[in-house]
């Protein structure tokens, strides 16, 4: 399936977990996949916007390929967790390898001021460690798929009743409701 690449998009952080937000940097996976990490600078920007690191100075093409490979492993594992399917041991090993490296360490400078310095390996280690905690622990049972097709974002359902349906009520929830409303009113017009 051809994958469209985009640059300069604004990233969404609505999955309630950095590893799931990372997995969502390919959008519309089942229909017309869009690669949001089209170039090394996109990954640098995503990592800073995600709050994982203050700045990623240099990201190479090879770094981007490693980042995408970790992302795809996390996505497949999270999807398996959401659907109750088996995990591919190669994906498990990839997350384990990423998490084996020291992560980005927060350095407290003052009240309200924390520095996060690191390179690509540290950022991937932070993501790998987060994914390990998520996928290895009970929160994996809270991973859901967004009901707002064609959105394929996974999120954590932390709602008390366990009834969260959309990655974001504002984008997917309102889009789905608007489409349902249009269908209802169109039927009404033709009646
Ligand atoms: Zn969605």
mmCIF file of C-alpha atoms and ligand atoms in Angstrom:
data_model
loop_
_atom_site.group_PDB
_atom_site.id
_atom_site.type_symbol
_atom_site.label_atom_id
_atom_site.label_comp_id
_atom_site.label_asym_id
_atom_site.label_seq_id
_atom_site.Cartn_x
_atom_site.Cartn_y
_atom_site.Cartn_z
ATOM 1 C CA UNK A 1 0.000 0.000 0.000
ATOM 2 C CA UNK A 2 1.461 3.388 -0.914
ATOM 3 C CA UNK A 3 2.249 5.559 2.054
ATOM 4 C CA UNK A 4 1.858 9.297 1.709
ATOM 5 C CA UNK A 5 4.523 11.354 3.469
ATOM 6 C CA UNK A 6 3.771 14.670 5.033
ATOM 7 C CA UNK A 7 5.979 17.288 6.631
ATOM 8 C CA UNK A 8 5.208 20.035 9.062
ATOM 9 C CA UNK A 9 1.948 18.567 10.348
ATOM 10 C CA UNK A 10 0.947 19.352 13.899
ATOM 11 C CA UNK A 11 1.121 16.211 15.988
ATOM 12 C CA UNK A 12 -1.688 15.083 18.254
ATOM 13 C CA UNK A 13 -1.082 13.772 21.749
ATOM 14 C CA UNK A 14 -4.405 12.280 22.753
ATOM 15 C CA UNK A 15 -3.660 8.586 23.349
ATOM 16 C CA UNK A 16 -2.862 9.021 27.052
ATOM 17 C CA UNK A 17 0.438 7.236 26.562
ATOM 18 C CA UNK A 18 3.589 8.380 24.720
ATOM 19 C CA UNK A 19 4.155 4.933 23.172
ATOM 20 C CA UNK A 20 0.627 4.977 21.703
ATOM 21 C CA UNK A 21 1.006 8.567 20.506
ATOM 22 C CA UNK A 22 4.239 7.426 18.870
ATOM 23 C CA UNK A 23 2.463 4.477 17.183
ATOM 24 C CA UNK A 24 -0.090 6.952 15.815
ATOM 25 C CA UNK A 25 2.549 8.786 13.775
ATOM 26 C CA UNK A 26 1.302 6.647 10.900
ATOM 27 C CA UNK A 27 -2.285 7.765 10.426
ATOM 28 C CA UNK A 28 -5.130 5.913 8.708
ATOM 29 C CA UNK A 29 -3.214 2.661 8.674
ATOM 30 C CA UNK A 30 -5.977 0.516 7.191
ATOM 31 C CA UNK A 31 -7.133 2.809 4.392
ATOM 32 C CA UNK A 32 -4.675 5.404 3.123
ATOM 33 C CA UNK A 33 -1.666 5.336 5.439
ATOM 34 C CA UNK A 34 0.035 8.663 6.021
ATOM 35 C CA UNK A 35 3.589 8.718 7.394
ATOM 36 C CA UNK A 36 3.827 11.676 9.740
ATOM 37 C CA UNK A 37 7.534 11.069 10.393
ATOM 38 C CA UNK A 38 8.482 11.715 6.789
ATOM 39 C CA UNK A 39 11.996 12.926 7.539
ATOM 40 C CA UNK A 40 14.556 13.001 10.368
ATOM 41 C CA UNK A 41 13.445 16.503 11.418
ATOM 42 C CA UNK A 42 9.875 15.295 11.866
ATOM 43 C CA UNK A 43 11.064 12.784 14.446
ATOM 44 C CA UNK A 44 13.101 15.476 16.213
ATOM 45 C CA UNK A 45 10.057 17.711 16.355
ATOM 46 C CA UNK A 46 7.766 14.901 17.510
ATOM 47 C CA UNK A 47 10.125 13.928 20.357
ATOM 48 C CA UNK A 48 10.333 17.540 21.576
ATOM 49 C CA UNK A 49 6.576 18.121 21.267
ATOM 50 C CA UNK A 50 5.965 14.856 23.126
ATOM 51 C CA UNK A 51 8.084 16.299 25.948
ATOM 52 C CA UNK A 52 10.521 13.397 25.866
ATOM 53 C CA UNK A 53 13.549 15.612 25.283
ATOM 54 C CA UNK A 54 14.190 19.366 25.107
ATOM 55 C CA UNK A 55 15.819 19.183 21.714
ATOM 56 C CA UNK A 56 17.152 16.520 19.390
ATOM 57 C CA UNK A 57 20.147 18.123 17.733
ATOM 58 C CA UNK A 58 21.043 15.617 15.083
ATOM 59 C CA UNK A 59 18.806 12.923 13.676
ATOM 60 C CA UNK A 60 20.185 10.886 10.796
ATOM 61 C CA UNK A 61 18.327 8.900 8.179
ATOM 62 C CA UNK A 62 19.447 5.709 9.981
ATOM 63 C CA UNK A 63 18.038 7.086 13.255
ATOM 64 C CA UNK A 64 14.724 7.695 11.552
ATOM 65 C CA UNK A 65 14.673 4.115 10.267
ATOM 66 C CA UNK A 66 15.367 2.805 13.803
ATOM 67 C CA UNK A 67 12.651 5.033 15.215
ATOM 68 C CA UNK A 68 10.118 3.827 12.678
ATOM 69 C CA UNK A 69 11.073 0.176 13.280
ATOM 70 C CA UNK A 70 10.536 0.583 17.036
ATOM 71 C CA UNK A 71 7.284 2.413 16.371
ATOM 72 C CA UNK A 72 5.948 -0.386 14.167
ATOM 73 C CA UNK A 73 6.897 -3.019 16.752
ATOM 74 C CA UNK A 74 5.059 -1.022 19.445
ATOM 75 C CA UNK A 75 2.048 -0.591 17.184
ATOM 76 C CA UNK A 76 1.782 -4.312 16.390
ATOM 77 C CA UNK A 77 2.170 -5.265 20.052
ATOM 78 C CA UNK A 78 -0.386 -2.684 21.200
ATOM 79 C CA UNK A 79 -2.804 -3.883 18.511
ATOM 80 C CA UNK A 80 -2.272 -7.467 19.660
ATOM 81 C CA UNK A 81 -2.943 -6.368 23.246
ATOM 82 C CA UNK A 82 -6.123 -4.542 22.190
ATOM 83 C CA UNK A 83 -7.401 -7.492 20.172
ATOM 84 C CA UNK A 84 -6.200 -10.240 22.468
ATOM 85 C CA UNK A 85 -3.919 -11.626 19.762
ATOM 86 C CA UNK A 86 -0.479 -13.172 20.224
ATOM 87 C CA UNK A 87 2.653 -11.019 20.237
ATOM 88 C CA UNK A 88 5.390 -11.475 17.662
ATOM 89 C CA UNK A 89 8.533 -12.392 19.647
ATOM 90 C CA UNK A 90 10.628 -10.227 17.270
ATOM 91 C CA UNK A 91 8.584 -7.186 18.243
ATOM 92 C CA UNK A 92 8.950 -8.046 21.925
ATOM 93 C CA UNK A 93 12.714 -8.338 21.436
ATOM 94 C CA UNK A 94 12.884 -4.975 19.658
ATOM 95 C CA UNK A 95 11.116 -3.165 22.503
ATOM 96 C CA UNK A 96 13.344 -4.971 25.011
ATOM 97 C CA UNK A 97 16.492 -3.914 23.128
ATOM 98 C CA UNK A 98 15.382 -0.279 22.927
ATOM 99 C CA UNK A 99 14.610 -0.213 26.644
ATOM 100 C CA UNK A 100 17.973 -1.744 27.566
ATOM 101 C CA UNK A 101 19.717 1.564 26.825
ATOM 102 C CA UNK A 102 19.678 4.385 29.450
ATOM 103 C CA UNK A 103 16.688 6.697 28.854
ATOM 104 C CA UNK A 104 16.563 10.493 28.880
ATOM 105 C CA UNK A 105 17.078 11.610 32.466
ATOM 106 C CA UNK A 106 15.191 14.599 33.824
ATOM 107 C CA UNK A 107 17.509 17.086 35.564
ATOM 108 C CA UNK A 108 15.781 19.437 38.001
ATOM 109 C CA UNK A 109 17.159 22.967 37.625
ATOM 110 C CA UNK A 110 14.641 24.880 39.685
ATOM 111 C CA UNK A 111 10.981 24.802 40.630
ATOM 112 C CA UNK A 112 9.100 24.466 37.378
ATOM 113 C CA UNK A 113 12.292 23.925 35.418
ATOM 114 C CA UNK A 114 13.459 20.519 34.325
ATOM 115 C CA UNK A 115 15.973 19.770 31.597
ATOM 116 C CA UNK A 116 15.728 16.720 29.410
ATOM 117 C CA UNK A 117 18.853 16.154 27.384
ATOM 118 C CA UNK A 118 19.656 13.202 25.237
ATOM 119 C CA UNK A 119 20.103 11.846 21.759
ATOM 120 C CA UNK A 120 18.028 9.567 19.591
ATOM 121 C CA UNK A 121 19.071 6.413 21.460
ATOM 122 C CA UNK A 122 18.004 7.898 24.781
ATOM 123 C CA UNK A 123 14.667 9.007 23.339
ATOM 124 C CA UNK A 124 14.056 5.567 21.838
ATOM 125 C CA UNK A 125 15.043 4.038 25.185
ATOM 126 C CA UNK A 126 12.472 6.242 26.936
ATOM 127 C CA UNK A 127 9.820 5.152 24.450
ATOM 128 C CA UNK A 128 10.916 1.516 24.723
ATOM 129 C CA UNK A 129 10.777 1.638 28.530
ATOM 130 C CA UNK A 130 7.314 3.213 28.418
ATOM 131 C CA UNK A 131 6.151 0.568 25.977
ATOM 132 C CA UNK A 132 7.629 -2.184 28.160
ATOM 133 C CA UNK A 133 5.725 -0.924 31.212
ATOM 134 C CA UNK A 134 2.531 -0.538 29.225
ATOM 135 C CA UNK A 135 2.623 -3.823 27.317
ATOM 136 C CA UNK A 136 4.054 -5.870 30.163
ATOM 137 C CA UNK A 137 1.603 -4.631 32.770
ATOM 138 C CA UNK A 138 -2.133 -4.520 33.456
ATOM 139 C CA UNK A 139 -2.664 -1.239 31.537
ATOM 140 C CA UNK A 140 -2.303 -3.198 28.286
ATOM 141 C CA UNK A 141 -5.903 -4.335 28.911
ATOM 142 C CA UNK A 142 -7.027 -0.697 28.617
ATOM 143 C CA UNK A 143 -5.666 -0.267 25.062
ATOM 144 C CA UNK A 144 -8.510 0.410 22.618
ATOM 145 C CA UNK A 145 -8.865 1.213 18.949
ATOM 146 C CA UNK A 146 -10.530 4.487 18.019
ATOM 147 C CA UNK A 147 -14.068 3.929 16.736
ATOM 148 C CA UNK A 148 -13.818 6.943 14.427
ATOM 149 C CA UNK A 149 -12.918 5.284 11.124
ATOM 150 C CA UNK A 150 -10.698 5.773 9.181
ATOM 151 C CA UNK A 151 -8.738 6.801 12.285
ATOM 152 C CA UNK A 152 -6.549 3.924 13.452
ATOM 153 C CA UNK A 153 -5.207 5.511 16.614
ATOM 154 C CA UNK A 154 -4.861 3.382 19.726
ATOM 155 C CA UNK A 155 -5.448 4.926 23.140
ATOM 156 C CA UNK A 156 -5.726 4.046 26.800
ATOM 157 C CA UNK A 157 -9.243 3.966 28.133
ATOM 158 C CA UNK A 158 -8.884 5.404 31.608
ATOM 159 C CA UNK A 159 -12.541 6.394 31.870
ATOM 160 C CA UNK A 160 -14.138 5.095 35.050
ATOM 161 C CA UNK A 161 -16.858 3.240 33.185
ATOM 162 C CA UNK A 162 -14.455 1.920 30.518
ATOM 163 C CA UNK A 163 -16.564 3.373 27.722
ATOM 164 C CA UNK A 164 -14.157 5.722 25.919
ATOM 165 C CA UNK A 165 -14.705 5.218 22.193
ATOM 166 C CA UNK A 166 -12.631 7.873 20.490
ATOM 167 C CA UNK A 167 -9.032 8.947 20.571
ATOM 168 C CA UNK A 168 -10.319 12.505 20.732
ATOM 169 C CA UNK A 169 -13.906 13.594 21.209
ATOM 170 C CA UNK A 170 -13.048 16.843 19.499
ATOM 171 C CA UNK A 171 -11.703 15.358 16.268
ATOM 172 C CA UNK A 172 -12.948 11.782 15.835
ATOM 173 C CA UNK A 173 -15.963 11.930 18.155
ATOM 174 C CA UNK A 174 -17.377 15.059 16.573
ATOM 175 C CA UNK A 175 -16.531 13.860 13.030
ATOM 176 C CA UNK A 176 -18.389 10.575 13.569
ATOM 177 C CA UNK A 177 -21.339 12.322 15.196
ATOM 178 C CA UNK A 178 -21.494 14.876 12.375
ATOM 179 C CA UNK A 179 -21.460 12.087 9.764
ATOM 180 C CA UNK A 180 -24.241 10.236 11.587
ATOM 181 C CA UNK A 181 -26.201 13.461 11.808
ATOM 182 C CA UNK A 182 -25.719 14.073 8.063
ATOM 183 C CA UNK A 183 -26.874 10.550 7.268
ATOM 184 C CA UNK A 184 -29.959 10.986 9.432
ATOM 185 C CA UNK A 185 -30.872 14.356 7.952
ATOM 186 C CA UNK A 186 -30.155 13.199 4.379
ATOM 187 C CA UNK A 187 -32.478 10.256 4.841
ATOM 188 C CA UNK A 188 -34.982 12.702 6.178
ATOM 189 C CA UNK A 189 -34.565 14.990 3.129
ATOM 190 C CA UNK A 190 -35.152 12.101 0.726
ATOM 191 C CA UNK A 191 -38.181 10.796 2.600
HETATM 192 ZN ZN1 LIG B 1 -9.571 8.695 16.351
#
